[in-house]
Short mmCIF file of C-alpha atoms and ligand atoms in Angstrom, two decimals:
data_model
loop_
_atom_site.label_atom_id
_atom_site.label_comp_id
_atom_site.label_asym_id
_atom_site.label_seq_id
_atom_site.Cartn_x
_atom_site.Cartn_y
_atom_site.Cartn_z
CA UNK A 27 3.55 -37.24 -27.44
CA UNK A 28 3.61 -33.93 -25.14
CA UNK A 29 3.35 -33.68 -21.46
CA UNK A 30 0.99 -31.03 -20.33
CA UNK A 31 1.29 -29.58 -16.80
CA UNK A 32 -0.53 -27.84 -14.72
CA UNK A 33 -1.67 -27.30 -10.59
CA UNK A 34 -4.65 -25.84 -8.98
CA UNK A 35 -5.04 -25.10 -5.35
CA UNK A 36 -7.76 -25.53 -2.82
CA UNK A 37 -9.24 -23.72 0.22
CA UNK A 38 -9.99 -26.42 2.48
CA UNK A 39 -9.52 -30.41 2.43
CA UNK A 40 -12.56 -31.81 1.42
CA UNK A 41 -14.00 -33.78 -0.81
CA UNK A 42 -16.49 -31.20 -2.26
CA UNK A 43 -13.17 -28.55 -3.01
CA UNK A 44 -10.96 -31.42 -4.28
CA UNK A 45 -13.80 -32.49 -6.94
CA UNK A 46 -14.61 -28.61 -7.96
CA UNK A 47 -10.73 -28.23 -8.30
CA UNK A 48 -9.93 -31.20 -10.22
CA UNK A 49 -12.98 -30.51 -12.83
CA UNK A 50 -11.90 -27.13 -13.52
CA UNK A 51 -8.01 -27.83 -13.82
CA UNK A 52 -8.59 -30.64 -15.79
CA UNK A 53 -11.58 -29.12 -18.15
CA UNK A 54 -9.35 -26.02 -18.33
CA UNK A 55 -6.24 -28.31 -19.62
CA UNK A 56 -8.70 -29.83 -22.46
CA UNK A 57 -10.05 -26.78 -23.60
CA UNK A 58 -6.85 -24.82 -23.85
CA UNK A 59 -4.96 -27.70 -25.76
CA UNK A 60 -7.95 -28.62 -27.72
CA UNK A 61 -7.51 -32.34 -26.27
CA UNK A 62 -10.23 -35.13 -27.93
CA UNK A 63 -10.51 -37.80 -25.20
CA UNK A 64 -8.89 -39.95 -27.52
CA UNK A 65 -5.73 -38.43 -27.86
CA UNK A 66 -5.09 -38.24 -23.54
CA UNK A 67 -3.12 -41.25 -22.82
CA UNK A 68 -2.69 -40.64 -18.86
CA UNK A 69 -3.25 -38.21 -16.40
CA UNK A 70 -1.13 -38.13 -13.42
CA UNK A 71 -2.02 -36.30 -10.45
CA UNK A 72 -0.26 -35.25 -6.90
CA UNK A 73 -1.16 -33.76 -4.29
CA UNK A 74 0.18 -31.94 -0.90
CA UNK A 75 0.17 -34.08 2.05
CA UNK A 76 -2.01 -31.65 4.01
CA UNK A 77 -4.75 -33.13 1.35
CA UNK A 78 -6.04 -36.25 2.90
CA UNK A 79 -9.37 -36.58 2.09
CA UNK A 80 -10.18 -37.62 -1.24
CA UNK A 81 -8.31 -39.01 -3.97
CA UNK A 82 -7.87 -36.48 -6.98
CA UNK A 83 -7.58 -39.74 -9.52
CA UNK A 84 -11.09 -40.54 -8.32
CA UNK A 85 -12.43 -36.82 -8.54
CA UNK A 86 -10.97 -36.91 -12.09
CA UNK A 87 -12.57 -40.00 -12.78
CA UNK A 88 -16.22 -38.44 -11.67
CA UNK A 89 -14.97 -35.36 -13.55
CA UNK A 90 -15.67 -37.86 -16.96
CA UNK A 91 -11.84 -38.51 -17.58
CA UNK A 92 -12.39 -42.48 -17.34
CA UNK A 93 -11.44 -43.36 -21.04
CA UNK A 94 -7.70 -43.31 -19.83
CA UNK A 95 -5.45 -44.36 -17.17
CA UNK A 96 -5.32 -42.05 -13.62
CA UNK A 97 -3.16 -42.21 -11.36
CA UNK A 98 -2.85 -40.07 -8.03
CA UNK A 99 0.31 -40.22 -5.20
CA UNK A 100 0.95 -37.96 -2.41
CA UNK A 101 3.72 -35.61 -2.25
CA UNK A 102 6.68 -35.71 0.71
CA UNK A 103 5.72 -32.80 3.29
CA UNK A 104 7.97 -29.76 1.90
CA UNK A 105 8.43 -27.05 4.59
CA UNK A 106 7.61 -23.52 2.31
CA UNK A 107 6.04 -25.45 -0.45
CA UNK A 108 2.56 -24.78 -1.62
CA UNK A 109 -0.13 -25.20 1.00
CA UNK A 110 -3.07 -27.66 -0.07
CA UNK A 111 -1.84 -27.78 -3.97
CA UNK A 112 -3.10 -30.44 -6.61
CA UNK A 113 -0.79 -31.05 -9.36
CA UNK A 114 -0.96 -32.88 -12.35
CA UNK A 115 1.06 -34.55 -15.74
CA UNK A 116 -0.82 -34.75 -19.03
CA UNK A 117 0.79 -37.54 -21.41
CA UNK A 118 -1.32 -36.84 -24.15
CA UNK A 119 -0.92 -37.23 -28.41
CA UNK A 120 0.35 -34.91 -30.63
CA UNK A 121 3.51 -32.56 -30.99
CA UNK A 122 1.71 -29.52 -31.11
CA UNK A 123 3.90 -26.80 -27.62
CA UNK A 124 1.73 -27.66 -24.51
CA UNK A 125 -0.44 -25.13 -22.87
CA UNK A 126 0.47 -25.70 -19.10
CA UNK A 127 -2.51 -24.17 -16.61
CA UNK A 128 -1.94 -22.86 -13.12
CA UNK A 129 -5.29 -21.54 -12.01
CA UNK A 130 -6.23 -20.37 -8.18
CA UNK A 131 -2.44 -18.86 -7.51
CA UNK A 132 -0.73 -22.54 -7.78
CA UNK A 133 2.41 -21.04 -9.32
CA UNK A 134 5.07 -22.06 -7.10
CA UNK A 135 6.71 -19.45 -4.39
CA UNK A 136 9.54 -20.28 -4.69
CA UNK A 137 12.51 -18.01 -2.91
CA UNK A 138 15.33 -20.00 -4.57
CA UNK A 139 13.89 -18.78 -8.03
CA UNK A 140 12.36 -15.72 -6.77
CA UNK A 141 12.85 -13.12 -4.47
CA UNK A 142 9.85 -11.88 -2.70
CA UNK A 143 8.61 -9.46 0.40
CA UNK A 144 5.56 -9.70 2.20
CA UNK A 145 4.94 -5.82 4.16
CA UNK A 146 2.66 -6.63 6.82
CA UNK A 147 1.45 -3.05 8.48
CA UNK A 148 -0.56 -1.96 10.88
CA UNK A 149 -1.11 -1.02 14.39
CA UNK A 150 -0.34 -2.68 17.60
CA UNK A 151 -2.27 -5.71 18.82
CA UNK A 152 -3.85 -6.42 15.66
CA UNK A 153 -1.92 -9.86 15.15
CA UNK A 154 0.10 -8.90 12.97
CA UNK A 155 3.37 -9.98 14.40
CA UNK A 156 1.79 -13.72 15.18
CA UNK A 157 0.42 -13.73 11.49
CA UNK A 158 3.72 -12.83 9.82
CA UNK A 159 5.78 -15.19 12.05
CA UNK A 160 3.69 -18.27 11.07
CA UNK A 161 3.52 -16.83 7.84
CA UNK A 162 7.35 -16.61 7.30
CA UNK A 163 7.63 -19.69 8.81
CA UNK A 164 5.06 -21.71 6.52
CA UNK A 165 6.47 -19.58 3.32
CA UNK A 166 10.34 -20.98 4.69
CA UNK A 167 11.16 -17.60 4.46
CA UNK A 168 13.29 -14.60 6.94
CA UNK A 169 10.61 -12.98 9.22
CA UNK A 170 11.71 -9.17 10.30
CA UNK A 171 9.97 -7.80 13.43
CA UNK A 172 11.04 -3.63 12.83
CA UNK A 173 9.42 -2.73 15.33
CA UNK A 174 12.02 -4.79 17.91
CA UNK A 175 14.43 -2.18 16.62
CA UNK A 176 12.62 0.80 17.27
CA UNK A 177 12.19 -1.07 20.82
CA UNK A 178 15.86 -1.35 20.77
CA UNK A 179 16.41 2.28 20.21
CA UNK A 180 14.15 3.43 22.96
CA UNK A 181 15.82 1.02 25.36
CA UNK A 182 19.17 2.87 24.30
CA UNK A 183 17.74 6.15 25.46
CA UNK A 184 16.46 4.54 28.27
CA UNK A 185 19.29 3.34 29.59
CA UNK A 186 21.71 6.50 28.87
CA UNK A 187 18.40 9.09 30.19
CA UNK A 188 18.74 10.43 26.67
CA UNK A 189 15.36 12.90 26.17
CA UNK A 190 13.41 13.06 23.52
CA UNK A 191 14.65 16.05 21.95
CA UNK A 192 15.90 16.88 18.57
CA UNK A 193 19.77 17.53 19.88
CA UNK A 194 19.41 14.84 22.09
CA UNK A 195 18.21 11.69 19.80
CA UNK A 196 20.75 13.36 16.73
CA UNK A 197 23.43 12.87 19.09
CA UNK A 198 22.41 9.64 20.13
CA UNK A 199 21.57 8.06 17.08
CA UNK A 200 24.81 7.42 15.42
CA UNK A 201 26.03 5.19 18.69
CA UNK A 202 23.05 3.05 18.67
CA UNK A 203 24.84 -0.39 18.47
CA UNK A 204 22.12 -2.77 17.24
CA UNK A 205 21.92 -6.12 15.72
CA UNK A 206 19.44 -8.31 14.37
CA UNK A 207 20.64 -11.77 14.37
CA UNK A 208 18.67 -15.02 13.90
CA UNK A 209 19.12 -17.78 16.28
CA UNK A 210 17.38 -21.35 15.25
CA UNK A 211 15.00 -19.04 13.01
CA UNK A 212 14.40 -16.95 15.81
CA UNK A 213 15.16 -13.11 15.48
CA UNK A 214 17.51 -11.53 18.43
CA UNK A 215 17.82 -8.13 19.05
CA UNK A 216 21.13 -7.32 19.83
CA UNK A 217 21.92 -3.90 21.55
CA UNK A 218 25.22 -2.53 21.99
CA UNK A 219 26.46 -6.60 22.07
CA UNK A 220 23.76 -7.93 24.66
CA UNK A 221 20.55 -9.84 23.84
CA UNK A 222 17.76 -7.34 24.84
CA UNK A 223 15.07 -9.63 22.67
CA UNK A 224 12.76 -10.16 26.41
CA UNK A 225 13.91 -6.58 28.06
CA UNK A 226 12.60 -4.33 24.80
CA UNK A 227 9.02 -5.76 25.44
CA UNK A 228 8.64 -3.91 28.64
CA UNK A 229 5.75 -1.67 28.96
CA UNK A 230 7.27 1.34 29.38
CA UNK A 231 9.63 0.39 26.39
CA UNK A 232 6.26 0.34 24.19
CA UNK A 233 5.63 3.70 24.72
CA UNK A 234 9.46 5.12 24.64
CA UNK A 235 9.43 3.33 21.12
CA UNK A 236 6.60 5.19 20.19
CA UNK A 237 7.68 8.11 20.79
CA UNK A 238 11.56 7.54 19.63
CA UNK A 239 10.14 6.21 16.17
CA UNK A 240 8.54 9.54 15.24
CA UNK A 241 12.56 11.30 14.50
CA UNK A 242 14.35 11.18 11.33
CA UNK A 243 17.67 10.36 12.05
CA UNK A 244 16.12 7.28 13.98
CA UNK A 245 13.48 6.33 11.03
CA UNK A 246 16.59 6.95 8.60
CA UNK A 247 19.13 4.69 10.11
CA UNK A 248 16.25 1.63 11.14
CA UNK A 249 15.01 2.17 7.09
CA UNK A 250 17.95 1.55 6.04
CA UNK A 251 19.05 -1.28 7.53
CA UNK A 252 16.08 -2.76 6.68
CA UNK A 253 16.22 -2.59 3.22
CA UNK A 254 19.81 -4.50 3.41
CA UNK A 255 18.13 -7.25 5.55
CA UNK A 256 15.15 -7.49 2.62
CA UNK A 257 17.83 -6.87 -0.04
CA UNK A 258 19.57 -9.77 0.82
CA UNK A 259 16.43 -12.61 0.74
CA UNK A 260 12.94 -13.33 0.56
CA UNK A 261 10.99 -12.49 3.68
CA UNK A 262 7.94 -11.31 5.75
CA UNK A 263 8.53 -7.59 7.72
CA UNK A 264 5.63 -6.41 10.00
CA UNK A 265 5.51 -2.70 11.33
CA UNK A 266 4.61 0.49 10.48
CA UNK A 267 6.01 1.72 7.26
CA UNK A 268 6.38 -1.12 5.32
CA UNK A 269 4.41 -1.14 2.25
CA UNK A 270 4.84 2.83 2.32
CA UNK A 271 8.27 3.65 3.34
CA UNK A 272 10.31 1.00 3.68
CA UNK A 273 9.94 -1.36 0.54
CA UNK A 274 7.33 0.83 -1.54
CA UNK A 275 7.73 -2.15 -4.40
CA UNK A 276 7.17 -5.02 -2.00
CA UNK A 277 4.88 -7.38 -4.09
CA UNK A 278 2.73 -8.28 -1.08
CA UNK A 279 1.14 -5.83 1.11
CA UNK A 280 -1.61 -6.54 3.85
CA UNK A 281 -2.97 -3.51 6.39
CA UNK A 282 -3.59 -5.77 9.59
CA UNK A 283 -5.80 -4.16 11.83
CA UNK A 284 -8.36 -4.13 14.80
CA UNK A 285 -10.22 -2.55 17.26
CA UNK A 286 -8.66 -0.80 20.34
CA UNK A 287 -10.45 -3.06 22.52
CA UNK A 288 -9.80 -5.91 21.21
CA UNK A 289 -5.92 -4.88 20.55
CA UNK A 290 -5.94 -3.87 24.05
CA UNK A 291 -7.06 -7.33 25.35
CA UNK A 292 -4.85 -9.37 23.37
CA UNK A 293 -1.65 -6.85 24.34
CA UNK A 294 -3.12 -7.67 28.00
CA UNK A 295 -3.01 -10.82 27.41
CA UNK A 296 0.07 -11.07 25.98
CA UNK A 297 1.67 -8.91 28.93
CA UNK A 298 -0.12 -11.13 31.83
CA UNK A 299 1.56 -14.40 30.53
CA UNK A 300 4.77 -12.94 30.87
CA UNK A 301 3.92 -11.86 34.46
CA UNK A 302 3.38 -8.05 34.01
CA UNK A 303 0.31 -6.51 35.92
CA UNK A 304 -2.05 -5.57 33.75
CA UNK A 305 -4.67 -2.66 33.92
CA UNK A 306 -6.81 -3.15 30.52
CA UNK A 307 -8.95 0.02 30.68
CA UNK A 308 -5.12 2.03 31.09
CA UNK A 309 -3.56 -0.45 28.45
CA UNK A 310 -6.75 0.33 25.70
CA UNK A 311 -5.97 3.87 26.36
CA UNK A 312 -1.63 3.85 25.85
CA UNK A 313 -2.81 1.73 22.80
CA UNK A 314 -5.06 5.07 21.80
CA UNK A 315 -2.33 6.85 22.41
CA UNK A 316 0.12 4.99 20.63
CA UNK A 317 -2.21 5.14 17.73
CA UNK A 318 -2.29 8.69 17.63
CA UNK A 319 1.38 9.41 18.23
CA UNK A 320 2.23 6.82 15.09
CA UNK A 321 -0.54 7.58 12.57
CA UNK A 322 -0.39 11.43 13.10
CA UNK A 323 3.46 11.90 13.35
CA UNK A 324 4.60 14.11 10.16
CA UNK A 325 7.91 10.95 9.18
CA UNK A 326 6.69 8.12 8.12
CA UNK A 327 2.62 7.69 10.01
CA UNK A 328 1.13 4.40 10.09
CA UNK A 329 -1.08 4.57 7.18
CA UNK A 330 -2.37 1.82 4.93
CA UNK A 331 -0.77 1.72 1.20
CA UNK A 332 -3.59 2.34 -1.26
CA UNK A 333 -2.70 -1.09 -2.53
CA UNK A 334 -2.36 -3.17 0.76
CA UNK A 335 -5.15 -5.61 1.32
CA UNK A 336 -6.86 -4.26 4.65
CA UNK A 337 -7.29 -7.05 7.33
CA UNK A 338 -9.48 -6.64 10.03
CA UNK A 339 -8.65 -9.02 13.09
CA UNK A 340 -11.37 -7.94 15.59
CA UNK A 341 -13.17 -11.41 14.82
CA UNK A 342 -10.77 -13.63 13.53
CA UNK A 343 -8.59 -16.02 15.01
CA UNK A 344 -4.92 -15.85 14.36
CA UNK A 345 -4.94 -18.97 11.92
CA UNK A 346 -8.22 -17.98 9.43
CA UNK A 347 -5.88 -14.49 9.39
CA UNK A 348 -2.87 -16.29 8.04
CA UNK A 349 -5.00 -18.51 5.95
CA UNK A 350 -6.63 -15.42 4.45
CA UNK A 351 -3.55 -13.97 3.72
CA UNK A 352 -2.06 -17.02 2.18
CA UNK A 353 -4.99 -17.34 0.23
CA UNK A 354 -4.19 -13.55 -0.76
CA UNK A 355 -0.80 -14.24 -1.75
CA UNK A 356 -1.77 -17.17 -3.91
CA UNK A 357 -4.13 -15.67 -5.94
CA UNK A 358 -1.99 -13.21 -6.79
CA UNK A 359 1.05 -15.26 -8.00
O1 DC B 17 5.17 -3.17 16.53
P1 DC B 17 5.70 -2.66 17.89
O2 DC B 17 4.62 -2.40 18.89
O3 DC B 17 6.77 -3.55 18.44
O4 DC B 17 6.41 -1.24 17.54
C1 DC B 17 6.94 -0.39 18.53
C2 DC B 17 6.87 1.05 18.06
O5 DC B 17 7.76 1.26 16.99
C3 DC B 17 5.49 1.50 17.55
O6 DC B 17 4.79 2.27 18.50
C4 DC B 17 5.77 2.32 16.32
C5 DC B 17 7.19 2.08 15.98
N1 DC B 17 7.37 1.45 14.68
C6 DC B 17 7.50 2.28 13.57
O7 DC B 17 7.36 3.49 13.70
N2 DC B 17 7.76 1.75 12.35
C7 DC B 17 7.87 0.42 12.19
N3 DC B 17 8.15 -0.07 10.98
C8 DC B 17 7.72 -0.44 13.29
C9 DC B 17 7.46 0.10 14.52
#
């Protein structure tokens, strides 16, 4: 007897995807292992619990596998497992090696077995902070916010009335003091020993980090430091210079991106709940500004790898963008 595995995902939870899924896993196990109905003994199938709405056993059985026993269970909800993921156990006759089939991406991401980074670039406001934070946080894995520690490098000069001048940022940079440290999975920026994770979202700390980002010795010292953090585990990085600069090799890579106005509303947004006064028609135009000083500065611009997937936000909401990119991700693994 062998015991032929195999897993399939689907896009949504419904009966229609569950039905197309199950056909084409199981047709796909029969063909590849030349399997005569008569020599399947069982097929055992499980699925994700965030699949609730139609039994695969039964979508086998309308599939034609009802000349042998089905059975179908739910699996336990795993935080970073799989997302909507149909698996299955052939017992069938014969000792000839099995031919195990993972079709639609349904290998497993696994960060224990594997290590993995997901470079999510772009500019700002086009959700691509709130996609890779639920993203990391679905996938179980670290998620790295670089652009916090430009942030926190801008607040340095801030605070000292360091200018942004050659002389002046060299000489600063090698007492910038910063830490990234998670607390209950949330990142902390640290800054010379003090928590500065609410005061480096100030406005006019937006525009400082622009401008701060666009030297060497900064880009150098934040680049590397990033690499030890990625180095270390799986994770999910957002910012600038990601799939580019920063991890060249990362096996994911998504260009996140939207219009000004609509980046400029969602920033507003964004600013308003946390009780700044906000002027949109002045905030689209620091965006536009922003977007010039990072994509045209000569270290590092904001530019899209040639083999990022480029996601445009303008009309999506923030979960169809993770979903997409999930759905990215698994077709590719
Ligand atoms: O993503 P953010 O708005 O928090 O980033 C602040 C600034 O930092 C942004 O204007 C450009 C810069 N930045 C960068 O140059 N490279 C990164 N990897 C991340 C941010």
């Amino acid at each position: 007897m062998r015991a032929i595995r195999g897993a399939t995902t689907i896009e949504k939870d419904c009966a229609e995807d569950i039905r197309a899924a199950v056909a084409e896993l199981l047709g796909a196990i029969q063909e590849k292992n030349a399997l005569a109905p008569e020599d399947i003994i069982c097929i055992l199938l499980s699925n994700t619990s965030d699949i609730v709405s139609y039994y695969p056993a039964k979508a086998a059985r309308e599939a034609g596998f009802s000349f042998c026993a089905l059975y179908s269970s739910a699996e336990p909800a795993i935080t970073g497992s799989l997302r909507l993921c149909i698996r299955v156990m052939v017992l069938a006759d014969g000792d000839v090696a099995p031919k195990h089939i993972y079709l639609r991406g349904a290998a497993n991401l696994r960060k224990d077995l594997h290590k993995f980074a997901v470079a999510l670039d772009g500019p700002s406001g086009s959700g691509k902070s709130t996609a890779a934070k639920l993203l990391a946080k679905e996938l179980n894995v670290l998620y790295l916010d670089t652009g916090a520690m430009y942030r926190a490098c801008a607040l340095k000069a801030l605070k000292d009335g360091v200018p942004f001048t050659d002389g002046a940022v060299e000489a600063l940079t090698p007492s910038i003091d910063l830490r990234i440290v998670y607390e209950n999975g949330a990142q902390h920026t640290y800054l010379d020993g003090k928590d500065v994770s609410e005061e480096i979202r100030r406005p006019e700390v937006s525009m400082a980090a622009s401008k701060i980002s666009a030297f060497s010795c900064i880009r150098e010292k934040m680049v590397d430091m990033q690499r030890k953090i990625a180095a270390e585990q799986s994770c999910v990085l957002d910012g600038r210079d990601i799939g580019t600069v920063v991890l060249p090799n990362a096996e994911f890579k998504f260009f996140i991106t939207a219009d000004a106005a609509t980046r400029a509303q969602r920033r507003g947004k964004e600013l308003a709940e946390k009780g700044f006064a906000v002027d949109l028609e002045k905030l689209q135009k620091e965006i536009e500004e922003r977007d010039r000083n990072d994509s045209t500065r000569s270290n590092s611009p904001l530019r899209r790898a040639e083999d990022a997937v480029l996601v445009d936000t303008s009309d999506m909401t923030i979960d169809e963008v993770v979903s997409y990119i999930r759905k990215k991700i698994q077709e590719k693994v």
